[in-house]
mmCIF file of C-alpha atoms in Angstrom:
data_model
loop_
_atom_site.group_PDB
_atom_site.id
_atom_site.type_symbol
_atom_site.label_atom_id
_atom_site.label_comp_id
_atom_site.label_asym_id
_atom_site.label_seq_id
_atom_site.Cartn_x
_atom_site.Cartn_y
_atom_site.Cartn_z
ATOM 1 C CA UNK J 1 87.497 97.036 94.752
ATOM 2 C CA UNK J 2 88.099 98.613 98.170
ATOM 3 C CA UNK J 3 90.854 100.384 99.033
ATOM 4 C CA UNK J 4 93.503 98.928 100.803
ATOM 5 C CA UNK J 5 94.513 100.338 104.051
ATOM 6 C CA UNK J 6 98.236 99.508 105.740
ATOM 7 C CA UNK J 7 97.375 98.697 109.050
ATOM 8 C CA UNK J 8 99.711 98.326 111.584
ATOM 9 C CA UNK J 9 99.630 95.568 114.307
ATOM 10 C CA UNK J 10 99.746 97.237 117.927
ATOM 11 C CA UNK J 11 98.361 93.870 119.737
ATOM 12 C CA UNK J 12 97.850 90.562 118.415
ATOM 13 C CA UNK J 13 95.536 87.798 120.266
ATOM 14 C CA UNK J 14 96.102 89.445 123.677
ATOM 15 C CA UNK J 15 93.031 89.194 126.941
ATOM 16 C CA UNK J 16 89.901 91.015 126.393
ATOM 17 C CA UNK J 17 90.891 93.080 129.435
ATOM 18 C CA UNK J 18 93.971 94.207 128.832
ATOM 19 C CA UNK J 19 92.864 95.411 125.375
ATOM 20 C CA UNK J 20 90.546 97.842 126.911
ATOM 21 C CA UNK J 21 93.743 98.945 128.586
ATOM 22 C CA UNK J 22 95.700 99.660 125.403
ATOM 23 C CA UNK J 23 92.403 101.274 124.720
ATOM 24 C CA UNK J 24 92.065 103.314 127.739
ATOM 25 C CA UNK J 25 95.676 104.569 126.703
ATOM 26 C CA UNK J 26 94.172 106.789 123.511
ATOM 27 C CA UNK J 27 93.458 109.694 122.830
ATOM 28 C CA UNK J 28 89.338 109.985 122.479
ATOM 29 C CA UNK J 29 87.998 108.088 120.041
ATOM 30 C CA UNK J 30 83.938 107.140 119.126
ATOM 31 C CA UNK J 31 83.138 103.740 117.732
ATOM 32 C CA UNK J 32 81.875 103.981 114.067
ATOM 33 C CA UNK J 33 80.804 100.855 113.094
ATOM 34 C CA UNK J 34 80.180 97.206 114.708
ATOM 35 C CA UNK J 35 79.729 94.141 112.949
ATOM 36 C CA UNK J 36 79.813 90.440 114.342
ATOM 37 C CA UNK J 37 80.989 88.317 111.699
ATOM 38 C CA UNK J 38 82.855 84.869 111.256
ATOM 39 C CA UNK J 39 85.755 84.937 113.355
ATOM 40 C CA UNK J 40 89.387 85.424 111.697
ATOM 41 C CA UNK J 41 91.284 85.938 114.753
ATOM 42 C CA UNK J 42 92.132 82.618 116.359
ATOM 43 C CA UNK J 43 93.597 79.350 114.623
ATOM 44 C CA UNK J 44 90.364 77.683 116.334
ATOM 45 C CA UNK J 45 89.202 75.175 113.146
ATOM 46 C CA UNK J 46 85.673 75.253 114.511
ATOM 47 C CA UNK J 47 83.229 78.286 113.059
ATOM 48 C CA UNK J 48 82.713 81.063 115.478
ATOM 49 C CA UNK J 49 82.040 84.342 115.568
ATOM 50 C CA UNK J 50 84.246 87.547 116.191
ATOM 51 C CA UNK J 51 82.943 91.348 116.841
ATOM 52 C CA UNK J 52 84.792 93.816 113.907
ATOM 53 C CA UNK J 53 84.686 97.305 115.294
ATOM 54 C CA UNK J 54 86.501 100.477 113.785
ATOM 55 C CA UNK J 55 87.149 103.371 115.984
ATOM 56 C CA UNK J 56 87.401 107.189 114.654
ATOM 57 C CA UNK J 57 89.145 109.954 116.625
ATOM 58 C CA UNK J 58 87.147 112.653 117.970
ATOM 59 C CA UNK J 59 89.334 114.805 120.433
ATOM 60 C CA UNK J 60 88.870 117.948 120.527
ATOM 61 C CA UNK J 61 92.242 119.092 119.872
ATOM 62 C CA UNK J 62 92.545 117.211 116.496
ATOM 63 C CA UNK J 63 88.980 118.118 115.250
ATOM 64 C CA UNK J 64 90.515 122.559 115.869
ATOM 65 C CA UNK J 65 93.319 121.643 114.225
ATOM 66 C CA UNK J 66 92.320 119.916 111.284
ATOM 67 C CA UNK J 67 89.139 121.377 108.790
ATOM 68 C CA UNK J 68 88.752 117.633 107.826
ATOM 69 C CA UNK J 69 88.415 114.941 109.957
ATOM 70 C CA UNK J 70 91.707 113.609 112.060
ATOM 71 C CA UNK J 71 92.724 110.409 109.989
ATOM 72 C CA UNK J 72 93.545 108.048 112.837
ATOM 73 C CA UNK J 73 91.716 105.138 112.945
ATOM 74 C CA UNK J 74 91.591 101.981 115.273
ATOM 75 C CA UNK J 75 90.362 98.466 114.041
ATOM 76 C CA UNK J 76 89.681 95.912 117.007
ATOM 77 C CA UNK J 77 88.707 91.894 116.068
ATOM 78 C CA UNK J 78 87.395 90.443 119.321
ATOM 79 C CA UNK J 79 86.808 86.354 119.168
ATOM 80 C CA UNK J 80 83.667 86.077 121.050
ATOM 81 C CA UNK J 81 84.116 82.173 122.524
ATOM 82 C CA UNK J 82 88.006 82.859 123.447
ATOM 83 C CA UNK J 83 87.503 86.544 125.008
ATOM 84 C CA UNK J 84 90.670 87.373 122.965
ATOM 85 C CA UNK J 85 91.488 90.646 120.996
ATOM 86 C CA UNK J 86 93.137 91.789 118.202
ATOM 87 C CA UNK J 87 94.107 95.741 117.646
ATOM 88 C CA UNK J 88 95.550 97.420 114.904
ATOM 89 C CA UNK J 89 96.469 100.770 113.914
ATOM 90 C CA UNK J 90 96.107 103.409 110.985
ATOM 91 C CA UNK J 91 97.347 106.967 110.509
ATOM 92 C CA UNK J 92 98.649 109.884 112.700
ATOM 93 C CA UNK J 93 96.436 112.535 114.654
ATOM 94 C CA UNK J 94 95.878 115.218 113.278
ATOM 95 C CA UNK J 95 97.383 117.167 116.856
ATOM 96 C CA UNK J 96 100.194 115.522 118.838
ATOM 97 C CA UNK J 97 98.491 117.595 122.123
ATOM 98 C CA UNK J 98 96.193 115.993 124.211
ATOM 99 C CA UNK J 99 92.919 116.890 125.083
ATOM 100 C CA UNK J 100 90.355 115.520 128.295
ATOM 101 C CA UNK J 101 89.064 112.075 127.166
ATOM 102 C CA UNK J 102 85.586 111.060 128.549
ATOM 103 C CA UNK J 103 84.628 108.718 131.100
ATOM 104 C CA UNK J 104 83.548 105.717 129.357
ATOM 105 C CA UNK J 105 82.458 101.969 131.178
ATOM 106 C CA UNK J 106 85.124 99.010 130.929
ATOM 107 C CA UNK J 107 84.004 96.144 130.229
ATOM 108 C CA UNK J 108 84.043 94.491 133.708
ATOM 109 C CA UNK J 109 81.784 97.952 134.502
ATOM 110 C CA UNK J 110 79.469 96.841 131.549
ATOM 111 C CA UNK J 111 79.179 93.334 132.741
ATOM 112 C CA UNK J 112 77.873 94.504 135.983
ATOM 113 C CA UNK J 113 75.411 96.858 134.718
ATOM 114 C CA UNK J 114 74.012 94.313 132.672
ATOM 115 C CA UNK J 115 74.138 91.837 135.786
ATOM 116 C CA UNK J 116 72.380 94.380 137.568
ATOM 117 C CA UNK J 117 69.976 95.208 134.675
ATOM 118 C CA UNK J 118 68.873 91.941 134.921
ATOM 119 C CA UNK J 119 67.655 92.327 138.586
ATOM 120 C CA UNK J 120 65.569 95.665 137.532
ATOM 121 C CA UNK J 121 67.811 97.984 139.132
ATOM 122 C CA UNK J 122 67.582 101.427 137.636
ATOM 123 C CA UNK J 123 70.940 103.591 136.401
ATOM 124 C CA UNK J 124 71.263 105.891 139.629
ATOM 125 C CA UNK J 125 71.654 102.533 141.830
ATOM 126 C CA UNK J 126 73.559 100.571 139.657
ATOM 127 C CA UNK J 127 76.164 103.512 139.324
ATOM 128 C CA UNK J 128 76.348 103.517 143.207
ATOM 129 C CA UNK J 129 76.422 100.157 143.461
ATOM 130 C CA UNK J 130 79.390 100.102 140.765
ATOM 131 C CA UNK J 131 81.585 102.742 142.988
ATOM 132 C CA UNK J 132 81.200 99.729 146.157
ATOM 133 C CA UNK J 133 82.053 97.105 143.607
ATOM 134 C CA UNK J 134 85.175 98.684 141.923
ATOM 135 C CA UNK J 135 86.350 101.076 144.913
ATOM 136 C CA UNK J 136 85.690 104.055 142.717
ATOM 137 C CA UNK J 137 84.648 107.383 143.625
ATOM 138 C CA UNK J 138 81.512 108.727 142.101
ATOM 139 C CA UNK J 139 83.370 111.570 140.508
ATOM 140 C CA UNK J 140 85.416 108.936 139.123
ATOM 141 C CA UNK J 141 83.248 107.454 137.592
ATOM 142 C CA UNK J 142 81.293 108.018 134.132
ATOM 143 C CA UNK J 143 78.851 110.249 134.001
ATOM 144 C CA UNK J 144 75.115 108.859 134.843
ATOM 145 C CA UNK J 145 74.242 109.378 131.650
ATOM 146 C CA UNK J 146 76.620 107.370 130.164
ATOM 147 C CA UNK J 147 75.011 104.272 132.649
ATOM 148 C CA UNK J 148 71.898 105.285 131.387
ATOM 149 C CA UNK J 149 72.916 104.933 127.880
ATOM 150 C CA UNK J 150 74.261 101.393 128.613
ATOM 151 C CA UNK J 151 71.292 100.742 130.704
ATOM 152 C CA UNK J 152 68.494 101.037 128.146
ATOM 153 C CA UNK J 153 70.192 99.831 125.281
ATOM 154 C CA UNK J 154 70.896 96.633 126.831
ATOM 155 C CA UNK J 155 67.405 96.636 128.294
ATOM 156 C CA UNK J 156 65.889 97.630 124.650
ATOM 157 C CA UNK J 157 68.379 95.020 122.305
ATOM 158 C CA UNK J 158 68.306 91.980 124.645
ATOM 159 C CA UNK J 159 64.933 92.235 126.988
ATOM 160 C CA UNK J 160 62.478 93.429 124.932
ATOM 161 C CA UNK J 161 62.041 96.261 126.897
ATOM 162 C CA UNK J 162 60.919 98.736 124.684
ATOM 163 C CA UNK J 163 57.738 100.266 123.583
ATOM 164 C CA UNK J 164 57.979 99.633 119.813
ATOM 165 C CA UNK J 165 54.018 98.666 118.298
ATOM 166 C CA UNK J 166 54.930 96.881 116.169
ATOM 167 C CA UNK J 167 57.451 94.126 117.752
ATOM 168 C CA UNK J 168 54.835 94.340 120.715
ATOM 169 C CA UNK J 169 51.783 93.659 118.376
ATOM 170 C CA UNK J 170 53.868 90.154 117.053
ATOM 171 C CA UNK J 171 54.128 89.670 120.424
ATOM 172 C CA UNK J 172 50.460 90.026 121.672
ATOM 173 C CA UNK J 173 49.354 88.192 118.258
ATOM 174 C CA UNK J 174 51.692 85.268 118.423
ATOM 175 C CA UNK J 175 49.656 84.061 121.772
ATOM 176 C CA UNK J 176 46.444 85.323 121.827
ATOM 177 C CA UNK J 177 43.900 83.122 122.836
ATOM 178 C CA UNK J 178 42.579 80.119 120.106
ATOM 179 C CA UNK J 179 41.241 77.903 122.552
ATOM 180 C CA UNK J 180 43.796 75.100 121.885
ATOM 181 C CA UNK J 181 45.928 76.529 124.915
ATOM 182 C CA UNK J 182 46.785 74.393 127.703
ATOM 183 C CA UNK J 183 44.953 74.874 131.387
ATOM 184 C CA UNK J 184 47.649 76.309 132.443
ATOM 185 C CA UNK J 185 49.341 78.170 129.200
ATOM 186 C CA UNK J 186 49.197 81.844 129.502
ATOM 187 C CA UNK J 187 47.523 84.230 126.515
ATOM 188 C CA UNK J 188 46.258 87.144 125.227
ATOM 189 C CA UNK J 189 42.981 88.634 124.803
ATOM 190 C CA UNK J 190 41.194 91.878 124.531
ATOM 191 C CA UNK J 191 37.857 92.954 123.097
ATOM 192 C CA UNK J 192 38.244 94.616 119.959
ATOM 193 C CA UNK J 193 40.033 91.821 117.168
ATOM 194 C CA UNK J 194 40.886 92.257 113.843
ATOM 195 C CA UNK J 195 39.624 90.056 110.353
ATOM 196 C CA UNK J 196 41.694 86.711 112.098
ATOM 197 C CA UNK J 197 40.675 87.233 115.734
ATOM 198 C CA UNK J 198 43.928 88.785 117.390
ATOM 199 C CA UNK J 199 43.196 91.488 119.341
ATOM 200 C CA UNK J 200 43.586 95.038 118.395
ATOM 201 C CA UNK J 201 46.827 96.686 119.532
ATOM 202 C CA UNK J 202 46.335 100.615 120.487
ATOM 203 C CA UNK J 203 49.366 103.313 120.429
ATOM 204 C CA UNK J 204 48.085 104.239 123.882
ATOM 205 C CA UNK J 205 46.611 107.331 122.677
ATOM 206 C CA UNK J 206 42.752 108.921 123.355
ATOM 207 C CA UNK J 207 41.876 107.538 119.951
ATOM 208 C CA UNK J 208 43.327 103.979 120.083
ATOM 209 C CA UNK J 209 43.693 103.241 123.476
ATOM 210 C CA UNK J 210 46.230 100.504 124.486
ATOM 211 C CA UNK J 211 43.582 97.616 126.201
ATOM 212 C CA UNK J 212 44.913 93.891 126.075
ATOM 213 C CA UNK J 213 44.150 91.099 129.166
ATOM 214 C CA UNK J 214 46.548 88.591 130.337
ATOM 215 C CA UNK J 215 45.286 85.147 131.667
ATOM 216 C CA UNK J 216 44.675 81.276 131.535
ATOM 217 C CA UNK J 217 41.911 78.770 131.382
ATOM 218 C CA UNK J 218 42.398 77.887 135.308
ATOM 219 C CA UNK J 219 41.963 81.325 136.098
ATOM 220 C CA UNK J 220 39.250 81.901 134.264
ATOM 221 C CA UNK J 221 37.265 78.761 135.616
ATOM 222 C CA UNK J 222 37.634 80.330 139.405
ATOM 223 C CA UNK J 223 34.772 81.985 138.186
ATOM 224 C CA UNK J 224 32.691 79.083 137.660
ATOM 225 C CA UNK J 225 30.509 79.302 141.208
ATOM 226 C CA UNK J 226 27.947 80.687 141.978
ATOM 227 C CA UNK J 227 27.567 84.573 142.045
ATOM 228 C CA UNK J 228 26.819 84.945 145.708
ATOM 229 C CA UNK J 229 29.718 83.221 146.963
ATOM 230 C CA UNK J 230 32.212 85.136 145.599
ATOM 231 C CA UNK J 231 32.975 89.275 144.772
ATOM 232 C CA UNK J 232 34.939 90.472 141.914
ATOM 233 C CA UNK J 233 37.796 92.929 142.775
ATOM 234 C CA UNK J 234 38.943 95.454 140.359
ATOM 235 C CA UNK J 235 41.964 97.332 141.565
ATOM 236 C CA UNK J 236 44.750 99.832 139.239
ATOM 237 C CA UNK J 237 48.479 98.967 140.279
ATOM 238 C CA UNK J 238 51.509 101.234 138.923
ATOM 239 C CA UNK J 239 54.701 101.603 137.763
ATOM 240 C CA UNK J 240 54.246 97.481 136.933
ATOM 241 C CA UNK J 241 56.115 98.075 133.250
ATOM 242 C CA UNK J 242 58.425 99.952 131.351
ATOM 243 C CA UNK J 243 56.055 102.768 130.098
ATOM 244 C CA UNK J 244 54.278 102.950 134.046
ATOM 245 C CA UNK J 245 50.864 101.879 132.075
ATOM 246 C CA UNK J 246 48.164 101.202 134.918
ATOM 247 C CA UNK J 247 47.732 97.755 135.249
ATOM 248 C CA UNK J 248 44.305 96.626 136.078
ATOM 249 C CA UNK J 249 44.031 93.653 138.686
ATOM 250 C CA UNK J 250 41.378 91.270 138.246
ATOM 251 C CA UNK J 251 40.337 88.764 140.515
ATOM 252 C CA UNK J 252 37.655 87.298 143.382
ATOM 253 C CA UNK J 253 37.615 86.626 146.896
ATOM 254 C CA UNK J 254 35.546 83.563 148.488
ATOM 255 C CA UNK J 255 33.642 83.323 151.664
ATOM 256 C CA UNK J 256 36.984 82.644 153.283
ATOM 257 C CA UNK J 257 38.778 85.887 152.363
ATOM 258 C CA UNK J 258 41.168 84.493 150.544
ATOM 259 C CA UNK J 259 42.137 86.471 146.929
ATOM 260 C CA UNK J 260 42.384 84.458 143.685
ATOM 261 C CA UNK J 261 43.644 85.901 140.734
ATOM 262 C CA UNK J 262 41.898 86.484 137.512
ATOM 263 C CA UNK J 263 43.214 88.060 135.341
ATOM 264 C CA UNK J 264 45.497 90.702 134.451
ATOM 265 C CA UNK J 265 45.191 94.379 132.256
ATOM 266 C CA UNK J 266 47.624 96.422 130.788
ATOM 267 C CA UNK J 267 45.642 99.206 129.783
ATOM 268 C CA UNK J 268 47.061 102.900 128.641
ATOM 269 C CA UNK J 269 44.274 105.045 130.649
ATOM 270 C CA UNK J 270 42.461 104.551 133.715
ATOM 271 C CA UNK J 271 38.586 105.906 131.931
ATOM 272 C CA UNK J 272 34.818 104.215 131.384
ATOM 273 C CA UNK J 273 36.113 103.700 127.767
ATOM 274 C CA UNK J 274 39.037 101.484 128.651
ATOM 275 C CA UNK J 275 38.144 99.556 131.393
ATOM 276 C CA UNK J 276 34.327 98.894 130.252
ATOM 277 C CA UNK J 277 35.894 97.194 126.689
ATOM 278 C CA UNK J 278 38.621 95.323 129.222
ATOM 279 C CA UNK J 279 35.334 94.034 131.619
ATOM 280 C CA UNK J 280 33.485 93.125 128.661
ATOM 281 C CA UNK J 281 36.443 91.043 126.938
ATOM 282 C CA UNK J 282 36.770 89.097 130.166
ATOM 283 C CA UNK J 283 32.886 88.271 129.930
ATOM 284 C CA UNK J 284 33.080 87.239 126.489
ATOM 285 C CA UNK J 285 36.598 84.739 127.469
ATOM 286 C CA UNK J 286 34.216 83.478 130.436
ATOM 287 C CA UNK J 287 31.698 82.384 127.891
ATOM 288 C CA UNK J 288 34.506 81.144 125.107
ATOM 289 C CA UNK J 289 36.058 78.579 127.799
ATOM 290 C CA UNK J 290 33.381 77.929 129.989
ATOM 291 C CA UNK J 291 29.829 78.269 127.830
ATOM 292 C CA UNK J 292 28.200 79.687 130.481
ATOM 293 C CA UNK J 293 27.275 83.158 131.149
ATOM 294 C CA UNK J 294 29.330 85.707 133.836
ATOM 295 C CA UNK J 295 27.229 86.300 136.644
ATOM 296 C CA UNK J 296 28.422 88.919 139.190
ATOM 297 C CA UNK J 297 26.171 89.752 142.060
ATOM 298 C CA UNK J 298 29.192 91.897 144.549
ATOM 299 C CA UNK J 299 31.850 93.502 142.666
ATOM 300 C CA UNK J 300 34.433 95.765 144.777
ATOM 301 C CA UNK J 301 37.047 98.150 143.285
ATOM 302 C CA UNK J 302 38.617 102.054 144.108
ATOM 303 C CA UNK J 303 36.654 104.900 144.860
ATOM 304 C CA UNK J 304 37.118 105.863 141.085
ATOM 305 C CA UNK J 305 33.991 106.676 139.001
ATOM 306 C CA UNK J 306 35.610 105.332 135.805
ATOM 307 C CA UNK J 307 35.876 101.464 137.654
ATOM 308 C CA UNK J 308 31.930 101.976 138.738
ATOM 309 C CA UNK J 309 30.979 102.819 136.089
ATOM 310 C CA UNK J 310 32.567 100.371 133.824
ATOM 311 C CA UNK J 311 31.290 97.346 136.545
ATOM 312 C CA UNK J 312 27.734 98.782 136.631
ATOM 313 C CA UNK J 313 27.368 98.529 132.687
ATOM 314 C CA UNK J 314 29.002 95.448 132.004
ATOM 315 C CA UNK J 315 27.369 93.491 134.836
ATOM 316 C CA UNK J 316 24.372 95.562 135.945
ATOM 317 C CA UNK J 317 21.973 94.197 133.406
ATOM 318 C CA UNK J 318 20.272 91.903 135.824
ATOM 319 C CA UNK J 319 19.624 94.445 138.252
ATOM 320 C CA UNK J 320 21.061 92.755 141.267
ATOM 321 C CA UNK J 321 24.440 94.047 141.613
ATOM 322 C CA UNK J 322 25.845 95.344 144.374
ATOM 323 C CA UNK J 323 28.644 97.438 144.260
ATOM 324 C CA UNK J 324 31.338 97.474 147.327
ATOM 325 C CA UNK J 325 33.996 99.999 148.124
ATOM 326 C CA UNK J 326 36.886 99.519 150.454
ATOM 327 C CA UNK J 327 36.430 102.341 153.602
ATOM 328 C CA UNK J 328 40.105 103.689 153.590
ATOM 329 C CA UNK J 329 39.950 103.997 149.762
ATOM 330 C CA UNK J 330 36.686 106.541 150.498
ATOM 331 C CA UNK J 331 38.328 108.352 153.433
ATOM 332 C CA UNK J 332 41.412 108.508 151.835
ATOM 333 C CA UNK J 333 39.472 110.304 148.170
ATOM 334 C CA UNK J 334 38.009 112.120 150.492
ATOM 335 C CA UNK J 335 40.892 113.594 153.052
ATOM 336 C CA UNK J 336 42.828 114.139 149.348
ATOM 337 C CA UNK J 337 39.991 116.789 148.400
ATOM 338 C CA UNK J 338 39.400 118.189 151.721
ATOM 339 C CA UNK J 339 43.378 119.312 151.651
ATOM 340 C CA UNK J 340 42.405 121.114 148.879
ATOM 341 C CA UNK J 341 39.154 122.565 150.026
ATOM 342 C CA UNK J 342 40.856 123.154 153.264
ATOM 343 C CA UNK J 343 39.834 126.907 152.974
ATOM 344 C CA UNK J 344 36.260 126.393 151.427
ATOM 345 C CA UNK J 345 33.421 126.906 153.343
ATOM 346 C CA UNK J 346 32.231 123.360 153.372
ATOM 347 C CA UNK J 347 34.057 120.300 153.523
ATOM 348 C CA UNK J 348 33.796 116.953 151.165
ATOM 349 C CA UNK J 349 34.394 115.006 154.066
ATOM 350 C CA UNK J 350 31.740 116.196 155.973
ATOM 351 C CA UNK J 351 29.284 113.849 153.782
ATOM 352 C CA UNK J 352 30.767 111.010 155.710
ATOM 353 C CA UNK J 353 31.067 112.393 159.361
ATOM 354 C CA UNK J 354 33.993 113.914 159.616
ATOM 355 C CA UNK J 355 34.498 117.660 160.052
ATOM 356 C CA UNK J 356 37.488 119.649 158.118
ATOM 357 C CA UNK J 357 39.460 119.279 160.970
ATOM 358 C CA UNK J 358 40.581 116.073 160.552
ATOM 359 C CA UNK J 359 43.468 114.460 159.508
ATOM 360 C CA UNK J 360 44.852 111.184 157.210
ATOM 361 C CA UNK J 361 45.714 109.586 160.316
ATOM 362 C CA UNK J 362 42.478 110.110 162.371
ATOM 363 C CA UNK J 363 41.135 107.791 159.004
ATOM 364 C CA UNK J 364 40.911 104.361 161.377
ATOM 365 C CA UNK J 365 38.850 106.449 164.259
ATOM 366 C CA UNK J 366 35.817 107.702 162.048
ATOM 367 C CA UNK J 367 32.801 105.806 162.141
ATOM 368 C CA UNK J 368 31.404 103.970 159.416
ATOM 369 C CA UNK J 369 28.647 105.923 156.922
ATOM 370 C CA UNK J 370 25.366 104.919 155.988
ATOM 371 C CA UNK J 371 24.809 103.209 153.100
ATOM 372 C CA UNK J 372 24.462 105.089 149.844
ATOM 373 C CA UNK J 373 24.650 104.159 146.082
ATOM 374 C CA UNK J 374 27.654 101.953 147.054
ATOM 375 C CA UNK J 375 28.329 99.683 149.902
ATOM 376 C CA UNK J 376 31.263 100.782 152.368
ATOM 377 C CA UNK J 377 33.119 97.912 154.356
#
């Protein structure tokens, strides 16, 4: 059996707040162990749960003048549905002198971190935005590292915003696509798929690249007219997720320049070997939903030679496509290298009509360049 352990009662069924004041009180202490269990705390005859927690000391003063551990401990039973707390008591410190305690976030401060969390606010903001709510100084409050802490352990527990495989694999798996999905019912898809059709799930790495495509049915019927009413964008966006994996936009724009969306990428590298499997998937979904046969005659996408290159093999077979490029994307390539070359004897730019001399915002006065293996507009 377990030993038994005298506690003594210090509070008994007292406001969730003003037991982090009794708390605040103490010397330094870390939290060892938290459990929810069934609640014990409250006379309420209904089941609900409480949160056990046991706290050990670890001030600095006791832990120099002890060679074992300071025996004080601190046992808390919060009810979770009445916000009430219970906290009791055991042992002596080790060293009646006090030492600096650490900063550490109430529980009104972790409420509004989480409340900010929510909103995608990063650490450095919400900590400023904590010293307008409470009237604090920054100096007094915790450390940034300590809202960090908070920060992405909320984030990781309770929004799934981690980058674990293998939670993120059930993920991907429990909706790829079957073809029993509703129009409008979002799912997965990618190009390489394991022995029951799910898609493969990469690490991210060179060798197992991280490649899976995000649509619907609708989207994927846009598609359905014919090719030369209509060019396919490809375009990379950033910092769209936790890990700041390039996201890869796809979509078309009709004769009236309006943009329709496609269908989204989350893809772990921006080369030919990622985005040609990601083009090739969305061909083979065209075909799954539709029974007919992708047929792109303009495609348009960043002066990168990865996206070209990727668009001319999956949908040059025919022979009639026509690659577009957006002007300012070419200039602006091109005004990147020509900083660097600035002290070379010929300049990259000067392939489009523009001498070394020129700047990033002289971009909207050059004229237009003859057409080459790609089409500027």
């Amino acid at each position: 059996m377990p030993k038994w352990i005298a506690w003594r009662e210090l509070t008994l069924s007292i406001d969730a707040k003003d037991g982090d004041a009794v708390l605040s009180d103490m010397k330094s202490f870390e939290i060892t162990k938290s459990n929810a269990m069934a609640c014990t705390a409250c006379s309420d005859i209904e089941p609900q749960q409480m949160r056990y927690r046991l706290l050990a000391c670890n001030s600095d003063a006791c832990d120099s003048a002890w060679v074992i551990a300071c025996p004080w401990r601190i046992k808390t039973l919060a009810c979770l549905k009445n916000d009430e707390v219970s906290i009791y008591e055991f042992g002596e410190h080790a060293s009646g002198v006090s030492s600096p305690k650490k900063k550490k976030l109430t529980g009104a401060q972790k409420e509004f971190c989480r409340e900010l969390t929510n909103n995608h606010l990063r650490p450095m903001r919400i900590r400023h935005a904590m010293a307008r709510k409470f009237e604090i100084a920054l100096e007094e409050l915790p450390a940034l590292t300590t809202v960090q802490n908070s920060v992405n352990h909320y984030s990781r527990t309770y929004r799934v915003n981690n980058d674990r495989v293998d939670d993120l694999r059930d993920w991907i798996h429990a909706r790829a696509f079957t073809g029993e999905e509703q129009t409008t019912q979002a799912f997965t898809f990618g190009w390489d798929l394991d022995r029951d059709g799910k898609p493969i799930v990469g690490n991210g790495s060179d060798k197992r690249p991280f490649v899976i495509g995000l649509t619907t049915k609708a989207l994927i019927q846009r598609l359905m007219v014919p090719p030369e009413s209509f060019i396919l964008h490809v375009d990379g966006t950033y910092k769209m997720n936790f890990r700041e994996y390039p996201v890869l936009v796809v979509g078309m724009s009709d004769r009236s320049r309006g943009f329709h969306l496609v269908a989204l990428f989350i893809v772990s590298q921006e080369t030919q070997d990622v985005i040609q499997p990601a083009l090739m998937a969305l061909r083979r979904l065209h075909f799954w939903i539709t029974s007919r046969e992708l047929v792109v005659k303009y495609t348009m996408a960043d002066a990168d030679q990865a996206q070209f290159n990727a668009l001319s093999a999956v949908f040059g077979g025919a022979g009639q496509l026509q690659t577009l490029m957006c002007f300012f994307h070419v200039m602006e390539k091109g005004v990147s290298i020509e900083a660097a070359k600035r002290e070379g004897s010929s300049g990259c730019l000067s392939q489009f009509g523009c001498t070394g001399a020129c700047e990033e915002k002289e971009i909207g006065k050059l004229p237009r360049t003859e057409k080459t293996d790609q089409t500027f507009i």
